[in-house]
PDB file of C-alpha atoms in Angstrom:
ATOM      1  CA  UNK A   1      -0.083   0.016  -0.144  1.00 56.00           C
ATOM      2  CA  UNK A   2       1.372   3.455  -1.006  1.00 74.00           C
ATOM      3  CA  UNK A   3       1.890   6.210   1.450  1.00 88.00           C
ATOM      4  CA  UNK A   4       2.787   5.952   5.116  1.00 95.00           C
ATOM      5  CA  UNK A   5       4.852   2.701   5.762  1.00 95.00           C
ATOM      6  CA  UNK A   6       3.864  -0.019   8.076  1.00 97.00           C
ATOM      7  CA  UNK A   7       5.099   0.417  11.805  1.00 97.00           C
ATOM      8  CA  UNK A   8       7.525  -2.253  12.858  1.00 97.00           C
ATOM      9  CA  UNK A   9       6.291  -4.534  15.420  1.00 97.00           C
ATOM     10  CA  UNK A  10       9.400  -4.147  17.452  1.00 97.00           C
ATOM     11  CA  UNK A  11       9.408  -0.314  17.345  1.00 97.00           C
ATOM     12  CA  UNK A  12       9.216   0.879  20.965  1.00 96.00           C
ATOM     13  CA  UNK A  13       7.983   4.577  22.073  1.00 97.00           C
ATOM     14  CA  UNK A  14      10.570   7.190  21.942  1.00 95.00           C
ATOM     15  CA  UNK A  15      10.414   9.459  25.343  1.00 93.00           C
ATOM     16  CA  UNK A  16       9.002  12.918  25.216  1.00 93.00           C
ATOM     17  CA  UNK A  17      11.204  15.095  23.346  1.00 93.00           C
ATOM     18  CA  UNK A  18      13.719  16.899  25.861  1.00 91.00           C
ATOM     19  CA  UNK A  19      12.939  20.461  24.379  1.00 94.00           C
ATOM     20  CA  UNK A  20       9.181  20.032  24.294  1.00 97.00           C
ATOM     21  CA  UNK A  21       7.173  23.291  24.612  1.00 98.00           C
ATOM     22  CA  UNK A  22       3.625  23.695  25.758  1.00 98.00           C
ATOM     23  CA  UNK A  23       0.934  26.343  26.165  1.00 98.00           C
ATOM     24  CA  UNK A  24      -1.183  26.336  29.195  1.00 97.00           C
ATOM     25  CA  UNK A  25      -4.959  26.538  28.923  1.00 96.00           C
ATOM     26  CA  UNK A  26      -7.628  27.349  31.259  1.00 89.00           C
ATOM     27  CA  UNK A  27      -7.584  25.232  34.372  1.00 84.00           C
ATOM     28  CA  UNK A  28      -3.910  24.440  33.907  1.00 93.00           C
ATOM     29  CA  UNK A  29      -4.030  21.972  31.124  1.00 96.00           C
ATOM     30  CA  UNK A  30      -0.901  21.948  28.939  1.00 97.00           C
ATOM     31  CA  UNK A  31      -0.935  21.405  25.224  1.00 98.00           C
ATOM     32  CA  UNK A  32       2.208  20.512  23.321  1.00 98.00           C
ATOM     33  CA  UNK A  33       3.005  23.295  20.855  1.00 98.00           C
ATOM     34  CA  UNK A  34       3.516  20.925  17.951  1.00 98.00           C
ATOM     35  CA  UNK A  35       0.811  18.535  16.879  1.00 98.00           C
ATOM     36  CA  UNK A  36      -0.214  16.239  14.076  1.00 97.00           C
ATOM     37  CA  UNK A  37      -3.014  17.436  11.758  1.00 96.00           C
ATOM     38  CA  UNK A  38      -5.104  14.638  10.577  1.00 96.00           C
ATOM     39  CA  UNK A  39      -6.953  16.336   7.629  1.00 93.00           C
ATOM     40  CA  UNK A  40      -6.554  17.261   4.033  1.00 85.00           C
ATOM     41  CA  UNK A  41      -4.007  14.942   2.212  1.00 86.00           C
ATOM     42  CA  UNK A  42      -4.299  11.611   0.631  1.00 85.00           C
ATOM     43  CA  UNK A  43      -2.991   9.635   3.696  1.00 85.00           C
ATOM     44  CA  UNK A  44      -5.679  11.281   5.773  1.00 89.00           C
ATOM     45  CA  UNK A  45      -8.674   9.432   4.097  1.00 91.00           C
ATOM     46  CA  UNK A  46      -7.235   5.806   4.004  1.00 94.00           C
ATOM     47  CA  UNK A  47      -7.989   4.219   7.480  1.00 96.00           C
ATOM     48  CA  UNK A  48      -4.812   1.990   7.344  1.00 96.00           C
ATOM     49  CA  UNK A  49      -2.650   5.013   6.433  1.00 97.00           C
ATOM     50  CA  UNK A  50      -4.384   7.066   9.169  1.00 97.00           C
ATOM     51  CA  UNK A  51      -3.661   4.314  11.806  1.00 98.00           C
ATOM     52  CA  UNK A  52      -0.010   4.209  10.709  1.00 98.00           C
ATOM     53  CA  UNK A  53       0.215   7.988  10.834  1.00 98.00           C
ATOM     54  CA  UNK A  54      -0.901   8.279  14.238  1.00 98.00           C
ATOM     55  CA  UNK A  55       1.066   5.452  15.590  1.00 98.00           C
ATOM     56  CA  UNK A  56       4.100   6.544  14.038  1.00 98.00           C
ATOM     57  CA  UNK A  57       3.770  10.138  15.399  1.00 98.00           C
ATOM     58  CA  UNK A  58       3.291   8.993  18.888  1.00 98.00           C
ATOM     59  CA  UNK A  59       6.180   6.488  18.803  1.00 98.00           C
ATOM     60  CA  UNK A  60       8.456   9.170  17.494  1.00 98.00           C
ATOM     61  CA  UNK A  61       7.869  11.385  20.500  1.00 98.00           C
ATOM     62  CA  UNK A  62       4.941  13.441  19.353  1.00 98.00           C
ATOM     63  CA  UNK A  63       2.002  13.513  21.712  1.00 98.00           C
ATOM     64  CA  UNK A  64      -0.683  15.848  20.034  1.00 98.00           C
ATOM     65  CA  UNK A  65      -3.108  14.466  17.580  1.00 98.00           C
ATOM     66  CA  UNK A  66      -5.778  17.083  15.900  1.00 98.00           C
ATOM     67  CA  UNK A  67      -8.799  15.485  14.430  1.00 98.00           C
ATOM     68  CA  UNK A  68     -12.428  16.194  13.772  1.00 96.00           C
ATOM     69  CA  UNK A  69     -15.766  14.587  13.314  1.00 96.00           C
ATOM     70  CA  UNK A  70     -15.787  15.875   9.833  1.00 91.00           C
ATOM     71  CA  UNK A  71     -12.695  13.958   8.920  1.00 92.00           C
ATOM     72  CA  UNK A  72     -14.341  10.657   9.309  1.00 93.00           C
ATOM     73  CA  UNK A  73     -11.054   9.008  10.386  1.00 95.00           C
ATOM     74  CA  UNK A  74     -11.511   8.875  14.174  1.00 97.00           C
ATOM     75  CA  UNK A  75     -11.733   5.207  14.278  1.00 98.00           C
ATOM     76  CA  UNK A  76      -8.433   4.913  12.723  1.00 98.00           C
ATOM     77  CA  UNK A  77      -6.905   7.556  14.844  1.00 98.00           C
ATOM     78  CA  UNK A  78      -8.294   5.754  17.811  1.00 98.00           C
ATOM     79  CA  UNK A  79      -6.727   2.301  16.642  1.00 98.00           C
ATOM     80  CA  UNK A  80      -3.432   4.229  16.438  1.00 98.00           C
ATOM     81  CA  UNK A  81      -3.708   5.726  20.034  1.00 98.00           C
ATOM     82  CA  UNK A  82      -4.702   2.387  21.506  1.00 98.00           C
ATOM     83  CA  UNK A  83      -1.676   0.699  20.058  1.00 98.00           C
ATOM     84  CA  UNK A  84       0.709   3.312  21.152  1.00 98.00           C
ATOM     85  CA  UNK A  85      -0.745   3.037  24.538  1.00 98.00           C
ATOM     86  CA  UNK A  86      -0.395  -0.719  24.287  1.00 98.00           C
ATOM     87  CA  UNK A  87       3.345  -0.245  23.544  1.00 98.00           C
ATOM     88  CA  UNK A  88       3.702   1.920  26.675  1.00 98.00           C
ATOM     89  CA  UNK A  89       2.720   5.588  26.072  1.00 98.00           C
ATOM     90  CA  UNK A  90       0.213   6.615  28.899  1.00 98.00           C
ATOM     91  CA  UNK A  91      -3.061   8.221  27.930  1.00 98.00           C
ATOM     92  CA  UNK A  92      -2.475  11.271  30.193  1.00 97.00           C
ATOM     93  CA  UNK A  93       0.587  12.096  27.888  1.00 97.00           C
ATOM     94  CA  UNK A  94      -1.523  12.226  24.587  1.00 98.00           C
ATOM     95  CA  UNK A  95      -3.404  15.395  23.934  1.00 98.00           C
ATOM     96  CA  UNK A  96      -6.349  14.692  21.439  1.00 98.00           C
ATOM     97  CA  UNK A  97      -8.380  17.397  19.781  1.00 98.00           C
ATOM     98  CA  UNK A  98     -11.690  16.797  17.974  1.00 98.00           C
ATOM     99  CA  UNK A  99     -14.295  19.240  16.507  1.00 98.00           C
ATOM    100  CA  UNK A 100     -18.011  19.398  15.723  1.00 97.00           C
ATOM    101  CA  UNK A 101     -19.030  20.849  12.248  1.00 95.00           C
ATOM    102  CA  UNK A 102     -22.145  23.245  12.058  1.00 94.00           C
ATOM    103  CA  UNK A 103     -24.072  20.446  10.312  1.00 94.00           C
ATOM    104  CA  UNK A 104     -24.393  18.862  13.772  1.00 95.00           C
ATOM    105  CA  UNK A 105     -24.982  22.205  15.807  1.00 95.00           C
ATOM    106  CA  UNK A 106     -27.946  21.939  18.356  1.00 95.00           C
ATOM    107  CA  UNK A 107     -28.040  20.673  21.869  1.00 95.00           C
ATOM    108  CA  UNK A 108     -29.184  16.938  21.465  1.00 95.00           C
ATOM    109  CA  UNK A 109     -26.929  16.512  18.093  1.00 95.00           C
ATOM    110  CA  UNK A 110     -23.752  17.901  20.030  1.00 97.00           C
ATOM    111  CA  UNK A 111     -24.180  15.529  22.795  1.00 97.00           C
ATOM    112  CA  UNK A 112     -24.433  12.634  20.235  1.00 97.00           C
ATOM    113  CA  UNK A 113     -21.385  13.715  18.214  1.00 97.00           C
ATOM    114  CA  UNK A 114     -19.198  13.751  21.401  1.00 98.00           C
ATOM    115  CA  UNK A 115     -20.451  10.433  22.240  1.00 98.00           C
ATOM    116  CA  UNK A 116     -19.671   9.219  18.818  1.00 98.00           C
ATOM    117  CA  UNK A 117     -16.325  10.598  18.788  1.00 98.00           C
ATOM    118  CA  UNK A 118     -15.376   8.993  22.083  1.00 98.00           C
ATOM    119  CA  UNK A 119     -16.673   5.625  20.949  1.00 98.00           C
ATOM    120  CA  UNK A 120     -14.608   5.907  17.758  1.00 98.00           C
ATOM    121  CA  UNK A 121     -11.341   7.017  19.463  1.00 98.00           C
ATOM    122  CA  UNK A 122     -11.769   4.449  22.175  1.00 98.00           C
ATOM    123  CA  UNK A 123     -11.164   7.218  24.858  1.00 98.00           C
ATOM    124  CA  UNK A 124     -13.153   8.346  27.844  1.00 98.00           C
ATOM    125  CA  UNK A 125     -12.458  11.933  27.284  1.00 98.00           C
ATOM    126  CA  UNK A 126     -11.050  14.279  24.646  1.00 98.00           C
ATOM    127  CA  UNK A 127      -8.468  16.933  25.761  1.00 98.00           C
ATOM    128  CA  UNK A 128     -10.067  19.765  23.631  1.00 98.00           C
ATOM    129  CA  UNK A 129     -13.055  19.979  21.475  1.00 98.00           C
ATOM    130  CA  UNK A 130     -13.734  22.703  19.007  1.00 98.00           C
ATOM    131  CA  UNK A 131     -16.769  24.298  17.417  1.00 98.00           C
ATOM    132  CA  UNK A 132     -15.302  23.673  13.695  1.00 96.00           C
ATOM    133  CA  UNK A 133     -16.767  26.613  11.998  1.00 92.00           C
ATOM    134  CA  UNK A 134     -19.035  29.584  12.986  1.00 92.00           C
ATOM    135  CA  UNK A 135     -21.920  28.854  10.721  1.00 84.00           C
ATOM    136  CA  UNK A 136     -23.179  26.437   8.144  1.00 75.00           C
ATOM    137  CA  UNK A 137     -22.488  26.677   4.254  1.00 73.00           C
ATOM    138  CA  UNK A 138     -25.392  27.404   2.182  1.00 67.00           C
ATOM    139  CA  UNK A 139     -27.701  24.458   1.211  1.00 66.00           C
ATOM    140  CA  UNK A 140     -26.415  22.426   4.461  1.00 75.00           C
ATOM    141  CA  UNK A 141     -28.740  22.099   7.431  1.00 75.00           C
ATOM    142  CA  UNK A 142     -28.351  20.993  10.980  1.00 81.00           C
ATOM    143  CA  UNK A 143     -30.849  19.852  13.600  1.00 81.00           C
ATOM    144  CA  UNK A 144     -30.768  23.253  15.288  1.00 87.00           C
ATOM    145  CA  UNK A 145     -31.635  25.118  11.919  1.00 83.00           C
ATOM    146  CA  UNK A 146     -34.452  22.679  11.305  1.00 83.00           C
ATOM    147  CA  UNK A 147     -35.959  24.057  14.482  1.00 87.00           C
ATOM    148  CA  UNK A 148     -35.956  27.506  12.823  1.00 84.00           C
ATOM    149  CA  UNK A 149     -33.079  28.890  14.971  1.00 86.00           C
ATOM    150  CA  UNK A 150     -30.297  31.049  13.243  1.00 87.00           C
ATOM    151  CA  UNK A 151     -26.600  30.597  13.225  1.00 89.00           C
ATOM    152  CA  UNK A 152     -25.848  32.824  16.444  1.00 92.00           C
ATOM    153  CA  UNK A 153     -28.449  30.652  18.540  1.00 93.00           C
ATOM    154  CA  UNK A 154     -27.164  27.357  17.164  1.00 93.00           C
ATOM    155  CA  UNK A 155     -23.735  28.377  18.203  1.00 94.00           C
ATOM    156  CA  UNK A 156     -24.850  29.214  21.595  1.00 96.00           C
ATOM    157  CA  UNK A 157     -26.947  26.077  22.066  1.00 96.00           C
ATOM    158  CA  UNK A 158     -24.108  23.831  20.974  1.00 97.00           C
ATOM    159  CA  UNK A 159     -21.572  25.694  23.422  1.00 98.00           C
ATOM    160  CA  UNK A 160     -23.993  25.132  26.318  1.00 98.00           C
ATOM    161  CA  UNK A 161     -24.196  21.505  25.544  1.00 98.00           C
ATOM    162  CA  UNK A 162     -20.464  21.113  25.277  1.00 98.00           C
ATOM    163  CA  UNK A 163     -19.957  22.849  28.526  1.00 98.00           C
ATOM    164  CA  UNK A 164     -22.253  20.395  30.273  1.00 98.00           C
ATOM    165  CA  UNK A 165     -20.055  17.649  28.856  1.00 98.00           C
ATOM    166  CA  UNK A 166     -16.947  19.455  30.152  1.00 98.00           C
ATOM    167  CA  UNK A 167     -18.422  19.432  33.506  1.00 97.00           C
ATOM    168  CA  UNK A 168     -19.085  15.780  33.278  1.00 97.00           C
ATOM    169  CA  UNK A 169     -15.385  15.131  32.509  1.00 97.00           C
ATOM    170  CA  UNK A 170     -15.976  14.000  28.858  1.00 98.00           C
ATOM    171  CA  UNK A 171     -14.279  17.075  27.586  1.00 98.00           C
ATOM    172  CA  UNK A 172     -11.470  18.890  29.342  1.00 98.00           C
ATOM    173  CA  UNK A 173     -11.105  22.160  27.357  1.00 98.00           C
ATOM    174  CA  UNK A 174     -13.493  24.040  24.914  1.00 98.00           C
ATOM    175  CA  UNK A 175     -12.461  25.985  21.807  1.00 98.00           C
ATOM    176  CA  UNK A 176     -13.376  27.269  18.450  1.00 98.00           C
ATOM    177  CA  UNK A 177     -12.080  27.185  14.982  1.00 97.00           C
ATOM    178  CA  UNK A 178     -12.288  29.697  12.146  1.00 95.00           C
ATOM    179  CA  UNK A 179     -13.973  32.137  14.403  1.00 96.00           C
ATOM    180  CA  UNK A 180     -13.587  35.820  14.021  1.00 93.00           C
ATOM    181  CA  UNK A 181     -13.469  38.215  16.846  1.00 94.00           C
ATOM    182  CA  UNK A 182     -17.271  38.830  16.817  1.00 93.00           C
ATOM    183  CA  UNK A 183     -18.262  35.082  17.194  1.00 95.00           C
ATOM    184  CA  UNK A 184     -15.663  34.676  20.160  1.00 97.00           C
ATOM    185  CA  UNK A 185     -17.227  37.814  22.010  1.00 96.00           C
ATOM    186  CA  UNK A 186     -20.709  36.317  21.513  1.00 95.00           C
ATOM    187  CA  UNK A 187     -19.734  33.128  23.366  1.00 97.00           C
ATOM    188  CA  UNK A 188     -17.715  34.989  25.947  1.00 97.00           C
ATOM    189  CA  UNK A 189     -20.914  36.839  27.110  1.00 96.00           C
ATOM    190  CA  UNK A 190     -22.855  33.603  27.687  1.00 96.00           C
ATOM    191  CA  UNK A 191     -23.274  32.897  31.438  1.00 96.00           C
ATOM    192  CA  UNK A 192     -22.331  29.937  33.345  1.00 96.00           C
ATOM    193  CA  UNK A 193     -20.326  28.184  30.416  1.00 97.00           C
ATOM    194  CA  UNK A 194     -17.039  26.936  29.839  1.00 97.00           C
ATOM    195  CA  UNK A 195     -14.244  29.385  28.818  1.00 98.00           C
ATOM    196  CA  UNK A 196     -12.855  29.593  25.342  1.00 98.00           C
ATOM    197  CA  UNK A 197      -9.280  28.129  25.513  1.00 98.00           C
ATOM    198  CA  UNK A 198      -8.416  27.964  21.914  1.00 98.00           C
ATOM    199  CA  UNK A 199      -9.133  29.245  18.247  1.00 98.00           C
ATOM    200  CA  UNK A 200      -7.840  27.226  15.389  1.00 98.00           C
ATOM    201  CA  UNK A 201      -7.334  29.160  12.339  1.00 96.00           C
ATOM    202  CA  UNK A 202      -5.055  29.384   9.182  1.00 94.00           C
ATOM    203  CA  UNK A 203      -1.799  31.151  10.307  1.00 93.00           C
ATOM    204  CA  UNK A 204       1.382  31.460   8.557  1.00 91.00           C
ATOM    205  CA  UNK A 205       3.807  34.239   7.594  1.00 88.00           C
ATOM    206  CA  UNK A 206       1.633  35.081   4.462  1.00 86.00           C
ATOM    207  CA  UNK A 207      -1.795  35.768   6.226  1.00 85.00           C
ATOM    208  CA  UNK A 208      -3.722  38.792   5.170  1.00 82.00           C
ATOM    209  CA  UNK A 209      -4.036  41.355   7.770  1.00 81.00           C
ATOM    210  CA  UNK A 210      -7.484  40.802   9.058  1.00 83.00           C
ATOM    211  CA  UNK A 211      -6.072  37.472  10.561  1.00 89.00           C
ATOM    212  CA  UNK A 212      -3.898  39.307  12.720  1.00 87.00           C
ATOM    213  CA  UNK A 213      -6.829  41.222  14.347  1.00 88.00           C
ATOM    214  CA  UNK A 214      -8.178  37.856  15.544  1.00 92.00           C
ATOM    215  CA  UNK A 215      -4.726  36.624  16.680  1.00 94.00           C
ATOM    216  CA  UNK A 216      -4.252  39.756  18.827  1.00 94.00           C
ATOM    217  CA  UNK A 217      -7.533  39.653  20.338  1.00 95.00           C
ATOM    218  CA  UNK A 218      -7.120  35.930  21.351  1.00 97.00           C
ATOM    219  CA  UNK A 219      -3.743  36.368  22.671  1.00 96.00           C
ATOM    220  CA  UNK A 220      -4.958  39.395  24.799  1.00 96.00           C
ATOM    221  CA  UNK A 221      -7.718  37.379  26.099  1.00 96.00           C
ATOM    222  CA  UNK A 222      -5.887  34.240  27.148  1.00 96.00           C
ATOM    223  CA  UNK A 223      -7.163  32.349  24.180  1.00 98.00           C
ATOM    224  CA  UNK A 224      -4.493  30.210  22.537  1.00 98.00           C
ATOM    225  CA  UNK A 225      -4.034  30.035  18.751  1.00 98.00           C
ATOM    226  CA  UNK A 226      -3.650  26.671  16.780  1.00 98.00           C
ATOM    227  CA  UNK A 227      -2.266  27.277  13.243  1.00 97.00           C
ATOM    228  CA  UNK A 228      -3.307  25.005  10.586  1.00 96.00           C
ATOM    229  CA  UNK A 229      -1.632  25.291   7.228  1.00 92.00           C
ATOM    230  CA  UNK A 230       1.486  26.720   9.068  1.00 94.00           C
ATOM    231  CA  UNK A 231       3.403  26.149   5.800  1.00 91.00           C
ATOM    232  CA  UNK A 232       1.501  28.510   3.753  1.00 84.00           C
ATOM    233  CA  UNK A 233      -1.435  26.217   2.589  1.00 71.00           C
ATOM    234  CA  UNK A 234      -2.493  25.752  -0.927  1.00 61.00           C
ATOM    235  CA  UNK A 235      -2.042  29.250  -2.077  1.00 57.00           C
ATOM    236  CA  UNK A 236       1.582  29.845  -0.643  1.00 58.00           C
ATOM    237  CA  UNK A 237       3.310  26.516   0.005  1.00 56.00           C
ATOM    238  CA  UNK A 238       5.277  26.542  -3.320  1.00 57.00           C
ATOM    239  CA  UNK A 239       6.097  30.105  -2.943  1.00 61.00           C
ATOM    240  CA  UNK A 240       7.440  29.713   0.535  1.00 64.00           C
ATOM    241  CA  UNK A 241       9.914  27.122  -0.634  1.00 62.00           C
ATOM    242  CA  UNK A 242      11.630  29.496  -2.999  1.00 59.00           C
ATOM    243  CA  UNK A 243      11.123  32.583  -0.965  1.00 80.00           C
ATOM    244  CA  UNK A 244      14.506  34.626  -0.855  1.00 84.00           C
ATOM    245  CA  UNK A 245      14.112  35.567   2.957  1.00 88.00           C
ATOM    246  CA  UNK A 246      13.184  32.074   4.056  1.00 91.00           C
ATOM    247  CA  UNK A 247      15.823  30.225   1.612  1.00 91.00           C
ATOM    248  CA  UNK A 248      18.675  32.675   3.099  1.00 92.00           C
ATOM    249  CA  UNK A 249      17.740  31.798   6.604  1.00 94.00           C
ATOM    250  CA  UNK A 250      17.634  28.085   5.557  1.00 94.00           C
ATOM    251  CA  UNK A 251      21.299  28.409   4.258  1.00 94.00           C
ATOM    252  CA  UNK A 252      22.266  30.363   7.393  1.00 95.00           C
ATOM    253  CA  UNK A 253      20.782  27.953   9.992  1.00 95.00           C
ATOM    254  CA  UNK A 254      20.991  24.691   8.098  1.00 96.00           C
ATOM    255  CA  UNK A 255      17.271  24.109   8.544  1.00 96.00           C
ATOM    256  CA  UNK A 256      14.780  23.508   5.849  1.00 94.00           C
ATOM    257  CA  UNK A 257      12.364  26.400   5.065  1.00 93.00           C
ATOM    258  CA  UNK A 258       9.528  24.360   6.574  1.00 94.00           C
ATOM    259  CA  UNK A 259      11.286  24.065   9.678  1.00 96.00           C
ATOM    260  CA  UNK A 260      11.828  27.689   9.784  1.00 96.00           C
ATOM    261  CA  UNK A 261       8.239  28.660   9.107  1.00 95.00           C
ATOM    262  CA  UNK A 262       7.093  26.147  11.789  1.00 97.00           C
ATOM    263  CA  UNK A 263       9.599  27.529  14.397  1.00 98.00           C
ATOM    264  CA  UNK A 264       8.538  31.235  13.425  1.00 97.00           C
ATOM    265  CA  UNK A 265       4.891  30.144  14.389  1.00 97.00           C
ATOM    266  CA  UNK A 266       6.031  28.397  17.613  1.00 98.00           C
ATOM    267  CA  UNK A 267       7.753  31.692  18.687  1.00 97.00           C
ATOM    268  CA  UNK A 268       4.854  33.646  17.890  1.00 96.00           C
ATOM    269  CA  UNK A 269       3.108  31.686  20.730  1.00 97.00           C
ATOM    270  CA  UNK A 270       0.988  29.549  18.472  1.00 98.00           C
ATOM    271  CA  UNK A 271       0.221  25.686  18.456  1.00 98.00           C
ATOM    272  CA  UNK A 272       1.181  24.177  15.013  1.00 98.00           C
ATOM    273  CA  UNK A 273      -0.339  20.990  13.355  1.00 98.00           C
ATOM    274  CA  UNK A 274       1.392  20.219  10.266  1.00 96.00           C
ATOM    275  CA  UNK A 275       0.104  17.141   8.531  1.00 95.00           C
ATOM    276  CA  UNK A 276       2.110  14.418   7.112  1.00 95.00           C
ATOM    277  CA  UNK A 277       2.121  10.669   6.597  1.00 95.00           C
ATOM    278  CA  UNK A 278       5.810  10.662   6.086  1.00 96.00           C
ATOM    279  CA  UNK A 279       7.674   9.496   9.263  1.00 97.00           C
ATOM    280  CA  UNK A 280      10.836  11.402   8.152  1.00 97.00           C
ATOM    281  CA  UNK A 281       8.919  14.576   7.752  1.00 96.00           C
ATOM    282  CA  UNK A 282       7.360  13.821  11.211  1.00 97.00           C
ATOM    283  CA  UNK A 283      10.994  13.875  12.628  1.00 97.00           C
ATOM    284  CA  UNK A 284      11.855  16.957  10.854  1.00 97.00           C
ATOM    285  CA  UNK A 285       8.803  18.773  12.338  1.00 97.00           C
ATOM    286  CA  UNK A 286       9.472  17.473  15.745  1.00 97.00           C
ATOM    287  CA  UNK A 287      13.154  18.857  15.294  1.00 97.00           C
ATOM    288  CA  UNK A 288      11.609  22.333  15.336  1.00 97.00           C
ATOM    289  CA  UNK A 289      11.887  22.274  19.157  1.00 96.00           C
ATOM    290  CA  UNK A 290      15.643  21.853  18.887  1.00 96.00           C
ATOM    291  CA  UNK A 291      16.576  25.316  17.475  1.00 96.00           C
ATOM    292  CA  UNK A 292      15.574  28.906  17.957  1.00 97.00           C
ATOM    293  CA  UNK A 293      15.368  31.958  15.660  1.00 98.00           C
ATOM    294  CA  UNK A 294      16.913  35.130  16.763  1.00 97.00           C
ATOM    295  CA  UNK A 295      15.152  38.560  16.980  1.00 97.00           C
ATOM    296  CA  UNK A 296      16.466  39.614  13.555  1.00 96.00           C
ATOM    297  CA  UNK A 297      15.471  36.329  12.110  1.00 96.00           C
ATOM    298  CA  UNK A 298      11.972  36.679  13.374  1.00 96.00           C
ATOM    299  CA  UNK A 299      11.880  40.110  11.994  1.00 94.00           C
ATOM    300  CA  UNK A 300      12.729  38.997   8.510  1.00 92.00           C
ATOM    301  CA  UNK A 301       9.952  36.716   8.688  1.00 92.00           C
ATOM    302  CA  UNK A 302       7.552  39.015  10.146  1.00 90.00           C
ATOM    303  CA  UNK A 303       8.277  41.359   7.152  1.00 86.00           C
ATOM    304  CA  UNK A 304       6.453  38.801   4.967  1.00 83.00           C
ATOM    305  CA  UNK A 305       3.265  39.044   6.912  1.00 68.00           C
ATOM    306  CA  UNK A 306       0.178  40.656   5.489  1.00 54.00           C
ATOM    307  CA  UNK A 307       1.266  39.730   1.840  1.00 51.00           C
ATOM    308  CA  UNK A 308      -1.528  37.403   0.748  1.00 49.00           C
ATOM    309  CA  UNK A 309      -3.111  38.808  -2.489  1.00 53.00           C
ATOM    310  CA  UNK A 310      -5.342  37.526  -5.176  1.00 48.00           C
ATOM    311  CA  UNK A 311      -6.117  33.698  -5.194  1.00 47.00           C
ATOM    312  CA  UNK A 312      -3.845  33.196  -2.167  1.00 48.00           C
ATOM    313  CA  UNK A 313      -5.727  35.772  -0.113  1.00 49.00           C
ATOM    314  CA  UNK A 314      -9.046  33.966  -1.044  1.00 47.00           C
ATOM    315  CA  UNK A 315      -7.569  30.727   0.450  1.00 51.00           C
ATOM    316  CA  UNK A 316      -7.891  32.114   3.757  1.00 60.00           C
ATOM    317  CA  UNK A 317     -11.287  31.678   5.337  1.00 67.00           C
ATOM    318  CA  UNK A 318     -12.644  35.144   6.268  1.00 70.00           C
ATOM    319  CA  UNK A 319     -15.598  34.611   8.492  1.00 67.00           C
ATOM    320  CA  UNK A 320     -16.041  38.145   9.735  1.00 64.00           C
ATOM    321  CA  UNK A 321     -19.207  38.521   7.716  1.00 55.00           C
ATOM    322  CA  UNK A 322     -20.790  35.436   8.765  1.00 64.00           C
ATOM    323  CA  UNK A 323     -23.853  35.997  11.066  1.00 63.00           C
TER     324      UNK A 323
END
């Protein structure tokens, strides 16, 4: 089978990385700043390759897996986690994220999704559970919308349901994904619910300037940022490889341009979830803990910011106008 190679039966877990970095969420929970994104590549949609990916990553020293109900691969991720635990990795060392898409927004539907995800993963709890997107796409419905409720009311109802599950210990932390500042404020105003601990968004050196408004708001309100597409995404990945500033730093530091971009995001105080089914690339990504960019290096990359234009800018999900 092409893609992620088989995991040797005699491969034992590597210890946690000596220079591993964490961010602290509400309540004191710590999340590793480097995780494995389980979406949006060919090896993320074959269950055997997903199993191998999760297992390789955990055995190589990674401890953070980012999935979602929408990805339809939780059972395979769960198999990988269970096998890693069988080989000696403790459950409490593994940080697992899942998400609920707006097609399942609503009190009862949210309860069912969390139960389904836990059953598929074979876990008693998830470490972080996110609202995947603030509102449904056109022509897609949800149980909540079928009751005549609007997007805002559906978000609030879902958040209240997840908060109850957090109180029961089935979820340890709650967060959001692709949320603009106004959507975050709306949930922050709800009484007697769980705090927002994380916002997962597309974030890399080429983001358009409106993204930074959300990042700055989150950081100032003790909400961590998880960066998906930290290597530029479909609009900028190829450009990043040949970018002069990045290639100059690559030669200077003896690191790949991908490693430099990942380290930049880590030093910006973000969690990163690059996705790969290649064990060598996993090792390269985890190696980002082992070097540091100087202030001048960081400024050189900072100067690339706000440069997304045309098609590349369109690849960034701008949710500010969603109700």
